[in-house]
XYZ file of C-alpha atoms in Angstrom:
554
model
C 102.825 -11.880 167.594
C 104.052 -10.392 164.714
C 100.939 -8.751 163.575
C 99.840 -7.603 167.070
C 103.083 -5.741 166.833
C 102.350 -4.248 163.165
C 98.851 -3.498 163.989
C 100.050 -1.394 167.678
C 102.608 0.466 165.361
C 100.241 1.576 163.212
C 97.687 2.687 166.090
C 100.967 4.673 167.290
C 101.450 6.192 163.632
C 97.791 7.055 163.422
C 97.721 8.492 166.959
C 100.706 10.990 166.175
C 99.682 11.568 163.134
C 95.941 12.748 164.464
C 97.826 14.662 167.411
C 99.968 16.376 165.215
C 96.699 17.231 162.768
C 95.077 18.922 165.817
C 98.069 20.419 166.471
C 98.094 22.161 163.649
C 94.431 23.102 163.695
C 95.168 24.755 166.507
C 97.791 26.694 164.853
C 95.610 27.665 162.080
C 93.016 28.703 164.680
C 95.169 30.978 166.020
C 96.187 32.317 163.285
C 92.461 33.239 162.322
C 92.691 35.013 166.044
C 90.133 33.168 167.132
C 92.074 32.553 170.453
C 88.758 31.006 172.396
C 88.664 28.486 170.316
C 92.076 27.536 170.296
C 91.844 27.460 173.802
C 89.821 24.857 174.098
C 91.730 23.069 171.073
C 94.807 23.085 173.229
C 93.553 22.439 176.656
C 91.775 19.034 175.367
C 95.169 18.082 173.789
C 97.155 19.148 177.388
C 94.663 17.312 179.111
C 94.310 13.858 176.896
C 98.334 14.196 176.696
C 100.127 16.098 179.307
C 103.256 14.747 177.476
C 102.714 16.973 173.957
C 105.114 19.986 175.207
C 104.075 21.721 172.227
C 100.164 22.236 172.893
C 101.653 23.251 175.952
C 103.677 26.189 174.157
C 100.741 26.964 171.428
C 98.314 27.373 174.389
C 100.828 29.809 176.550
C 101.484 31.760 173.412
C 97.741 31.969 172.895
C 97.122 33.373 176.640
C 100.651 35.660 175.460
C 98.423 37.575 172.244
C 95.465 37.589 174.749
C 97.843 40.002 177.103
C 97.228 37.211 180.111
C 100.944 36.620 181.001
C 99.884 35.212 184.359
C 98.297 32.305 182.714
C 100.831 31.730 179.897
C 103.295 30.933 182.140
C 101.499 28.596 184.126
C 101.533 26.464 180.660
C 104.909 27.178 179.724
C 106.385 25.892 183.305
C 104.041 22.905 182.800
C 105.654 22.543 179.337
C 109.158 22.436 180.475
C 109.150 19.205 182.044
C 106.950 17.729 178.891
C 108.036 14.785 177.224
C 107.953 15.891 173.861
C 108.566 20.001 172.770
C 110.012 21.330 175.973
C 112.636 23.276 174.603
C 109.980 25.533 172.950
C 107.872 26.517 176.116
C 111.571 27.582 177.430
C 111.373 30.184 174.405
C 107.559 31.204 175.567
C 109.274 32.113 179.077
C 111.868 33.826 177.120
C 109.268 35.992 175.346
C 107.905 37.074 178.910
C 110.999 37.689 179.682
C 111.296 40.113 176.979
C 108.459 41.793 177.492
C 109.274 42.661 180.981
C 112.756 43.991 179.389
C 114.615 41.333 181.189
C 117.245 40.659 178.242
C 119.469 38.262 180.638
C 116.929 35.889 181.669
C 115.397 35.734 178.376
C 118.713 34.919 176.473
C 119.528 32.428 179.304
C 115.705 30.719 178.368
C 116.814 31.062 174.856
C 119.977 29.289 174.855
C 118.388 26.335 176.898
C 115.919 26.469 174.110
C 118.020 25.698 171.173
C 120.224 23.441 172.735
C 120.820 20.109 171.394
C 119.017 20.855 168.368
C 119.726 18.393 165.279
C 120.957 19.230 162.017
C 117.708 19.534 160.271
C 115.272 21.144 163.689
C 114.450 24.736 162.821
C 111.233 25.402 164.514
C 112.765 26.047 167.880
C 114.850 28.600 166.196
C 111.981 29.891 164.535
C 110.389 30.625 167.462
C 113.368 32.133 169.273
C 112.828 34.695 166.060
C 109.218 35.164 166.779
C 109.993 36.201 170.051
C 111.828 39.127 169.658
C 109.837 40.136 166.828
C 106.263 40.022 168.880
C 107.947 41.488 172.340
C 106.807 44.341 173.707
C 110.206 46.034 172.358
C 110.724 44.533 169.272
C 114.794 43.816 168.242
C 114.103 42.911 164.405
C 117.927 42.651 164.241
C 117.868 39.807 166.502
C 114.772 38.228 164.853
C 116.452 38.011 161.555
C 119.560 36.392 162.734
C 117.563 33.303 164.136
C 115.323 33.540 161.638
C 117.636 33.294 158.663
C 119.282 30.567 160.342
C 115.933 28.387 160.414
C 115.568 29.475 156.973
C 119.140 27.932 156.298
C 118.244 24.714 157.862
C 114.117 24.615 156.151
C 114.528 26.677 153.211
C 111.351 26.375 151.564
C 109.308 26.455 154.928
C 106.452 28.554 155.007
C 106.176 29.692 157.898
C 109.650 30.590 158.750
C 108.952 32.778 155.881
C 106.214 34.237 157.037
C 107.879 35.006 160.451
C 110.687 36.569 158.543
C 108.443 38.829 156.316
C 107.271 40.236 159.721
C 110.566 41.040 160.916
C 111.419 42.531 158.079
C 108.436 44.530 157.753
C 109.215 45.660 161.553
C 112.777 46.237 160.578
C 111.463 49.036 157.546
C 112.719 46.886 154.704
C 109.436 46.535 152.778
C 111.631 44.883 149.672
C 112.692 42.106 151.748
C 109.334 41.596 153.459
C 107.170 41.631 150.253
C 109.466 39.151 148.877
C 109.505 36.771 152.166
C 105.155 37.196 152.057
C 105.233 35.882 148.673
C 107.379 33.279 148.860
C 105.278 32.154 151.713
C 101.939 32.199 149.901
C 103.137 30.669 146.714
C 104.935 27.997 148.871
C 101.338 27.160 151.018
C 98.331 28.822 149.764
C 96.390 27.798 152.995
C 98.696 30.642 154.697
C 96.417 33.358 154.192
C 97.923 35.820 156.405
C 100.648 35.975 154.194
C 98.586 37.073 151.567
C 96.701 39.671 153.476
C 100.143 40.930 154.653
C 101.002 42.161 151.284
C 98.026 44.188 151.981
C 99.563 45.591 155.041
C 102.608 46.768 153.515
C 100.849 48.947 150.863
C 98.680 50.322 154.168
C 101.664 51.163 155.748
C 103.063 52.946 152.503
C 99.789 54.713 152.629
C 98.519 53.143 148.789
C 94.984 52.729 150.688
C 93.443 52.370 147.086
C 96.094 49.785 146.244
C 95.620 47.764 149.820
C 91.795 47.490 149.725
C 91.883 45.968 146.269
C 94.713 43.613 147.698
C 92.399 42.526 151.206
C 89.494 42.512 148.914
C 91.595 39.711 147.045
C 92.156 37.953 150.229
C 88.239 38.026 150.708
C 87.908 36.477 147.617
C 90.253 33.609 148.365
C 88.535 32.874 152.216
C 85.424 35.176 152.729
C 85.765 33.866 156.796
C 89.319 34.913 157.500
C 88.774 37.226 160.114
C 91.616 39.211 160.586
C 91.672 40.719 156.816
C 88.285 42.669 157.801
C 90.471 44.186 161.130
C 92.937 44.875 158.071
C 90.323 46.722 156.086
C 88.893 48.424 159.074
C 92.294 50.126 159.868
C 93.068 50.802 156.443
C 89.386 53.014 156.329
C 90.416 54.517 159.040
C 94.298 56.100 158.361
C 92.438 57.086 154.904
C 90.060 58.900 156.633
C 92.719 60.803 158.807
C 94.661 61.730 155.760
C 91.676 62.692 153.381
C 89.735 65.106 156.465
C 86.962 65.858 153.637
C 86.219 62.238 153.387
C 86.634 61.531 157.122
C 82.913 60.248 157.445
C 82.688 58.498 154.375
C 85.528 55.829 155.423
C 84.791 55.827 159.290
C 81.160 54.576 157.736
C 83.202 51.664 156.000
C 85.574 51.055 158.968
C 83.119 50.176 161.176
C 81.367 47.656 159.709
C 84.627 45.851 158.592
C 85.599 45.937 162.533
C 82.389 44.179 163.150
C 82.553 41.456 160.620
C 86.280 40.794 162.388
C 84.523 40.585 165.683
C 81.955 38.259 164.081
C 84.286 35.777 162.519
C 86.698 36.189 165.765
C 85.366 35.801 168.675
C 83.640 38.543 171.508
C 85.556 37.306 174.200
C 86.788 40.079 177.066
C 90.532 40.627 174.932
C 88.554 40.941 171.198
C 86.003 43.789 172.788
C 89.572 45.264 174.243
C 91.006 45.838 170.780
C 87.535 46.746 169.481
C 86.796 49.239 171.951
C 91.217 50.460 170.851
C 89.636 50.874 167.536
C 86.393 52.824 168.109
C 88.418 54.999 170.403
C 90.266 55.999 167.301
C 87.098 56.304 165.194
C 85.463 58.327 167.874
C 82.265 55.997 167.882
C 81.925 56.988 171.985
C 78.613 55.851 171.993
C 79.373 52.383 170.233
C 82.275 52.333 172.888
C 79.714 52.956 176.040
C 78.113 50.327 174.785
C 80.787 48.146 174.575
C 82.426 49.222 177.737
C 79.192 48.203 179.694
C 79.343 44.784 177.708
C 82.932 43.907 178.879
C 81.997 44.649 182.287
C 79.175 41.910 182.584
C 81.980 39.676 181.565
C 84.881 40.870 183.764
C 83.357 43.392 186.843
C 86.910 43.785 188.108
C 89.416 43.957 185.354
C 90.513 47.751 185.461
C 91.062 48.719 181.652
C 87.012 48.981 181.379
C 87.789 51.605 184.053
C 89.045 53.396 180.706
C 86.662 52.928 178.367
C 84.009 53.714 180.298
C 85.853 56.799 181.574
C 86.661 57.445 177.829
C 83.134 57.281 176.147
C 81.426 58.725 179.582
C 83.310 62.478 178.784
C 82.857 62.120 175.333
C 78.485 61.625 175.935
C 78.817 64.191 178.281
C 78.828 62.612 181.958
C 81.857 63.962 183.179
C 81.372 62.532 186.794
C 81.510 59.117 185.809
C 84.004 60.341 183.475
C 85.928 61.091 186.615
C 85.601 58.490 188.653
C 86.348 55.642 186.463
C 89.188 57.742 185.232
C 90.856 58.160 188.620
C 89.788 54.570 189.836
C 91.752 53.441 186.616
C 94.843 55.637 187.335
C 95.108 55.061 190.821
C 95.559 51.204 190.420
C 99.447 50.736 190.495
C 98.536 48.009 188.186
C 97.177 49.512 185.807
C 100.159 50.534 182.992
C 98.652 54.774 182.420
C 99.011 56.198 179.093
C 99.205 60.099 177.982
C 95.672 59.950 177.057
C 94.093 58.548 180.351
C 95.486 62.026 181.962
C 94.073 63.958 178.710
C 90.285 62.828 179.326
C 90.640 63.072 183.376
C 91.950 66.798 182.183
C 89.540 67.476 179.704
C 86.691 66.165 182.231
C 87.825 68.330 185.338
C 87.563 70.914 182.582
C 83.956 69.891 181.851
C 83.176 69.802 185.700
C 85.058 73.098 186.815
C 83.674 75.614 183.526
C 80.356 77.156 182.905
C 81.136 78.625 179.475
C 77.014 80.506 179.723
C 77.852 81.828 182.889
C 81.510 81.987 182.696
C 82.076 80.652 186.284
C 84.759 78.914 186.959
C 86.287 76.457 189.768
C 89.834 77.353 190.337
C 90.322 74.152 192.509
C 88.736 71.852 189.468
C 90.468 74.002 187.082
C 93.691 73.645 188.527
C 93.418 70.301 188.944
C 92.754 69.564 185.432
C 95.260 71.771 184.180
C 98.011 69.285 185.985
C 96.392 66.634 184.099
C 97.231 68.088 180.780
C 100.515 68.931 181.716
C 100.858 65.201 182.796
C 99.292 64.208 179.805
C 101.906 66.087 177.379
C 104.573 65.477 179.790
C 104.436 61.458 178.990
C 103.311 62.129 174.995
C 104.204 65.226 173.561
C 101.679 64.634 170.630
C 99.180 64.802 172.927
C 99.115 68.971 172.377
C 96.939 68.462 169.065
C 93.810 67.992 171.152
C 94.402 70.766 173.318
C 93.988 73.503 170.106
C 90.335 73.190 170.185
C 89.796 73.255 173.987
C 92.255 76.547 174.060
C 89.880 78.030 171.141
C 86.652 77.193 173.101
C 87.310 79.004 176.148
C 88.974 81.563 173.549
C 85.830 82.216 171.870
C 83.856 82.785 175.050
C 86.417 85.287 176.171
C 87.394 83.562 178.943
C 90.963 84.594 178.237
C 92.938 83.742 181.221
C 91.611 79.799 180.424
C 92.193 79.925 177.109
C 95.957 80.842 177.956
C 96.161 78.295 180.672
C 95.135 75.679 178.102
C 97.560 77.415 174.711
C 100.540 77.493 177.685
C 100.418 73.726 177.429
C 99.840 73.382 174.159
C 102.790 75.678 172.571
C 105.619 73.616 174.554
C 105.726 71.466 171.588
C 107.034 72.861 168.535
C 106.326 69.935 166.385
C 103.028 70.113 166.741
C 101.163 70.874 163.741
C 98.937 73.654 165.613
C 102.417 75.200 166.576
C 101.819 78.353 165.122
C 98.536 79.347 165.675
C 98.763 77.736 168.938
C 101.267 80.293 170.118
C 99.297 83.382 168.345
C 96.120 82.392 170.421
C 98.255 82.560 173.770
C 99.581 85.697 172.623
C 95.910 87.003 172.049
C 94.554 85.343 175.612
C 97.331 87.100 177.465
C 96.976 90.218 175.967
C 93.348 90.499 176.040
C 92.989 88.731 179.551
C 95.556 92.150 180.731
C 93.197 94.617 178.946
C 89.767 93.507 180.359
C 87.509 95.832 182.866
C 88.459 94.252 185.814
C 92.219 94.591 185.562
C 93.549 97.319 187.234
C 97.497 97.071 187.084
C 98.694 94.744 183.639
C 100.819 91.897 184.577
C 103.942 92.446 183.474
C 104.721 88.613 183.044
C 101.812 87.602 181.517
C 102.535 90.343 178.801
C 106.454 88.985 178.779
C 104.575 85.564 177.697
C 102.754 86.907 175.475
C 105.928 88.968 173.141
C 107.247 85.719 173.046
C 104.583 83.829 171.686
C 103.975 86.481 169.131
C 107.887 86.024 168.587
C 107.544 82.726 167.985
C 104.466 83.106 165.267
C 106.899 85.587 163.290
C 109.861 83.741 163.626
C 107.265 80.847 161.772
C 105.917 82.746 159.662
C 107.410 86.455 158.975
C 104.207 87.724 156.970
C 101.678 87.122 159.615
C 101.043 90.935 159.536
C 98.665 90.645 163.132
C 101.604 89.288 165.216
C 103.438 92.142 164.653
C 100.658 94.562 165.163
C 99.870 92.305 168.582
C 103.643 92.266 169.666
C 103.426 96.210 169.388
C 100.462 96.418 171.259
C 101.595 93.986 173.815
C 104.607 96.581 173.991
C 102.596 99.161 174.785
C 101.060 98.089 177.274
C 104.429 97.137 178.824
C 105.761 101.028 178.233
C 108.009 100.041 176.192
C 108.366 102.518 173.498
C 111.243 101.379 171.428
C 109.857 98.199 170.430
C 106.354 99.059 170.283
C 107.219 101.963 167.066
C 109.830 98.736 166.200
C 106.515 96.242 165.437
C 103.666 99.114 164.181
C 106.365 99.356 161.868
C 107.115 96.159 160.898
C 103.136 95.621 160.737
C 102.935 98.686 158.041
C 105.940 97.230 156.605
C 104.426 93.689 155.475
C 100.745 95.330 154.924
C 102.292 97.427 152.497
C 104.203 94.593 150.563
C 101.279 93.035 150.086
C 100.262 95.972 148.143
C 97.240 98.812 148.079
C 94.092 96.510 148.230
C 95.861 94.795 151.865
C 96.640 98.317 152.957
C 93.194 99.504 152.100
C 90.951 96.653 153.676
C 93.177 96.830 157.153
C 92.801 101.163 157.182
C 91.870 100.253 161.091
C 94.975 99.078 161.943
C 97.111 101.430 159.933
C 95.639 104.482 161.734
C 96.199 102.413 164.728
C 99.885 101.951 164.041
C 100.480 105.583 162.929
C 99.054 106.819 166.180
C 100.920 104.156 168.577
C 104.036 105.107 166.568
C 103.130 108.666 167.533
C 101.971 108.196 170.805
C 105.514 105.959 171.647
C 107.527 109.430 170.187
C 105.530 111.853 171.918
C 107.782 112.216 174.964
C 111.274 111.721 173.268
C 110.818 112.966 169.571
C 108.006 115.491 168.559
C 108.823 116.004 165.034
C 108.331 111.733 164.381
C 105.229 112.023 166.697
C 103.610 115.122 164.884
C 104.988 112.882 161.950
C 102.779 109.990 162.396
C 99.473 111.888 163.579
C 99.480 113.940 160.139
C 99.795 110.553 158.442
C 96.995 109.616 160.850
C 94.856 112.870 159.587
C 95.463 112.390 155.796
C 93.574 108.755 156.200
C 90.765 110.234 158.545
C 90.301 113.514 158.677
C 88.262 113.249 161.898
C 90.714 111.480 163.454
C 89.916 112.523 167.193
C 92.803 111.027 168.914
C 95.272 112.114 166.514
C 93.841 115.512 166.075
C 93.714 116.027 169.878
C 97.438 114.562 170.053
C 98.382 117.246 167.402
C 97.373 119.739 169.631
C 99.318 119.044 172.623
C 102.209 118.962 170.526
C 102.114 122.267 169.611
């Protein structure tokens, strides 16, 4: 009897011990983002023992990263009446409850979660710190008090250090988070994300040399650890946006990097989601049409494909689909609509309504996208950097009035780094859209606009000689004397500071000034207008308008 009863407690031993292995299998499976696979980890162990709360919480958590809140809490409310790790899928409905900003119910789900703990339990707490850290809205405050409080109970554990490098890392204190990374990895070596994090920080403090030779370290130590390639892929690709001349050279490295991370993940629907994120931001559209049509074979209905096809549909040039996946995709009150959905429904009605050979326009398609763009910069005011180029197309094809429509938008915000020259183009589309064939009457407003944009170009930048010369002629056209002598002068003022050869190259525009000046004193001073015209004459002798001006002065 007695050995029967030696021989069952060491099948019980073995059993937790091999449930406990998977367990953490599991956990290292998830960590390598290979959710999939974890998924089916997890389920088996839910299945084989409904009792192990805590395959119950690792598989929620996994359907949590995957952005499928519907099912994680289908396995966190099965957790809660588990047997063993219950208090932790409390925390995994506290997380959803963060994420859908309800602070109450997720401090209530909290509270239940760490109650009763013993002296030496930390991983509830740990989790608790997790979960404020990975919400939608982060509070890294809050994830460092639980988290130093597991640390006071496990003080070596690496994990809980590797949880608390991330919230510091959210929180900005890179000192703190470096050292919490390290301690992790020197404490357990198999916790390679630690490692690779120390990559991360020098990304993030923009050493991009410094942070490929530290991921190329972590490829060193595990060649199959997926997620350091997604690290390496990123890094390629904030290089490339800070080092424009070089752009192509590291998008060409990106790439590939994102692929090997989709090769050693896995391509299920949520992976191509964050790879289709990422060639969006490389602006590989036809990589991402691709992709796009791949997702939906796997998922016909799920709407954010609706995006990406809309996305890479503009971008090849099929701005109907463009169109109608975009609006199919907004419409859907489901659907959570970001600043650049409107930009690319904009930016295709643009497409659609414009003929820049013939110059025909659709004022209804215009319109329309024009509301788009103001939607678009309405919700993200960054959003005005794309519109410089569009304003400068329609610019270029003198399709002034457009082009203003378009720099309108784009000047209303004044951190954007296109600011200035943003604001001189509307200047130029107003004024020239006022002087064209057709227009019989200037509008006065339009021209109003336009003194203030060139306003705002000196105000930025007080020796851009043309804003003052287009501020006087903008004047003029507005019959308003005093200020247009007030800005030909101004414009002769900073053309001559700059010294003969300036003056020389823009003779034009100085015999333009002199005679505006002239022509503005002609009614109300004759001896400043007569002035000006002889200044006129000594640069051109032949100086028809001046000469002719001269005359009727006498």
């Amino acid at each position: 009897m007695k050995n029967i009863a030696i021989i069952c407690f060491a099948f019980l031993t073995s059993t937790v011990a091999v449930k406990a292995q998977d367990l953490e299998t599991a956990k290292k499976t998830i960590d390598a983002e290979k959710y999939e696979d974890a998924k089916k980890m997890l389920k088996t162990l839910v299945a084989t023992n409904p009792a192990n709360g805590k395959a119950t919480f690792l598989l929620g958590t996994v359907y949590l990263k995957q952005n499928i809140e519907d099912s994680a809490k289908i396995y966190f409310q099965k957790g809660l009446t588990a047997k063993d790790g219950a208090r932790l899928n409390s925390i995994g409905l506290g997380q959803i409850d963060l994420n859908n900003k309800d602070v109450a119910s997720a401090t209530t789900n909290f509270v239940q979660g760490i109650s009763g703990l013993k002296r030496k339990e930390y991983e509830e707490l740990m989790y608790v710190g997790k979960a404020y850290t990975n919400a939608t809205t982060p509070d890294y405050k809050k994830a460092l008090e639980y988290l130093n409080k597991a640390k006071d109970i496990s003080t070596t554990n690496a994990e809980v250090q590797l949880a608390l490098g991330d919230a510091y890392y959210g929180d900005k204190n890179q000192n703190e988070a470096y050292a919490a990374y390290r301690n992790a990895y020197a404490t357990d070596a198999s916790l390679i994300r630690a490692k690779m994090q120390l990559g991360v920080l020098l990304k993030g403090a923009k050493a991009y040399t410094k942070a490929i030779e530290a991921f190329d370290e972590v490829v060193k130590t595990n060649a199959t650890y997926g997620p350091v390639y997604r690290e390496i892929a990123e890094t390629y690709y904030y290089w490339a946006n800070n080092e424009p001349k070089k752009y192509n050279e590291y998008i060409q490295k990106a790439l590939p990097a994102y692929e090997k991370y989709m090769n050693l993940t896995d391509y299920s629907l949520t992976s191509r989601m964050r790879h289709a994120d990422f060639l969006i931001l490389a602006k590989d559209y036809k990589a991402l049409e691709v992709e796009a049509n791949e997702m939906q074979k796997l998922d016909k209905v799920n709407p954010r494909i609706k995006r990406y096809l809309g996305y890479s549909a503009y971008e090849n040039g099929n701005v109907d689909t463009a169109i109608k996946s975009l609006n199919e995709f907004i419409e859907n009150p489901k659907n959570k609509v970001i600043a650049r959905d409107y930009m690319y429904l904009g930016l295709a009605k643009l497409k659609k309504g414009t003929n820049a050979e013939t110059k025909a326009v659709d004022p209804t398609a215009f319109s329309e996208a024009v509301a788009d763009l103001k939607k678009s910069v309405e919700m993200e005011a960054s959003m005005t950097n794309d519109l410089s180029e569009i304003g400068k197309g329609f610019y270029s094809q003198k399709m002034y009035r457009q082009a203003a429509a378009i720099y309108e938008i784009a000047v209303t915000n004044k951190e954007s780094k296109n600011y200035l020259l943003d604001n001189f183009y509307l200047g130029n589309s107003l004024y020239f859209s006022n002087t064209q064939k057709d227009v019989v009457k200037p509008n006065v407003e339009e021209l109003k606009k336009a003194d203030i944009a060139f306003a705002n170009v000196i105000e930025a930048s007080p020796t851009t000689q043309d804003a003052y010369l287009f501020k006087a002629r903008t004047n003029s056209l507005l019959e308003n004397d005093a200020e247009t002598i007030k800005y030909y002068e101004e414009y002769l003022r900073v053309v001559n500071e700059k010294g003969t050869e300036e003056f020389t190259k823009n003779k034009t525009k100085v015999i333009e000034s002199y005679n505006g000046i002239g022509a503005a004193y002609a009614n109300t001073d004759k001896t400043k207008a007569k002035e000006y015209f002889n200044k006129t004459i000594a640069l051109d002798p032949t100086n028809e308008y001046a000469t002719q001006s001269l005359k009727m002065l006498k």
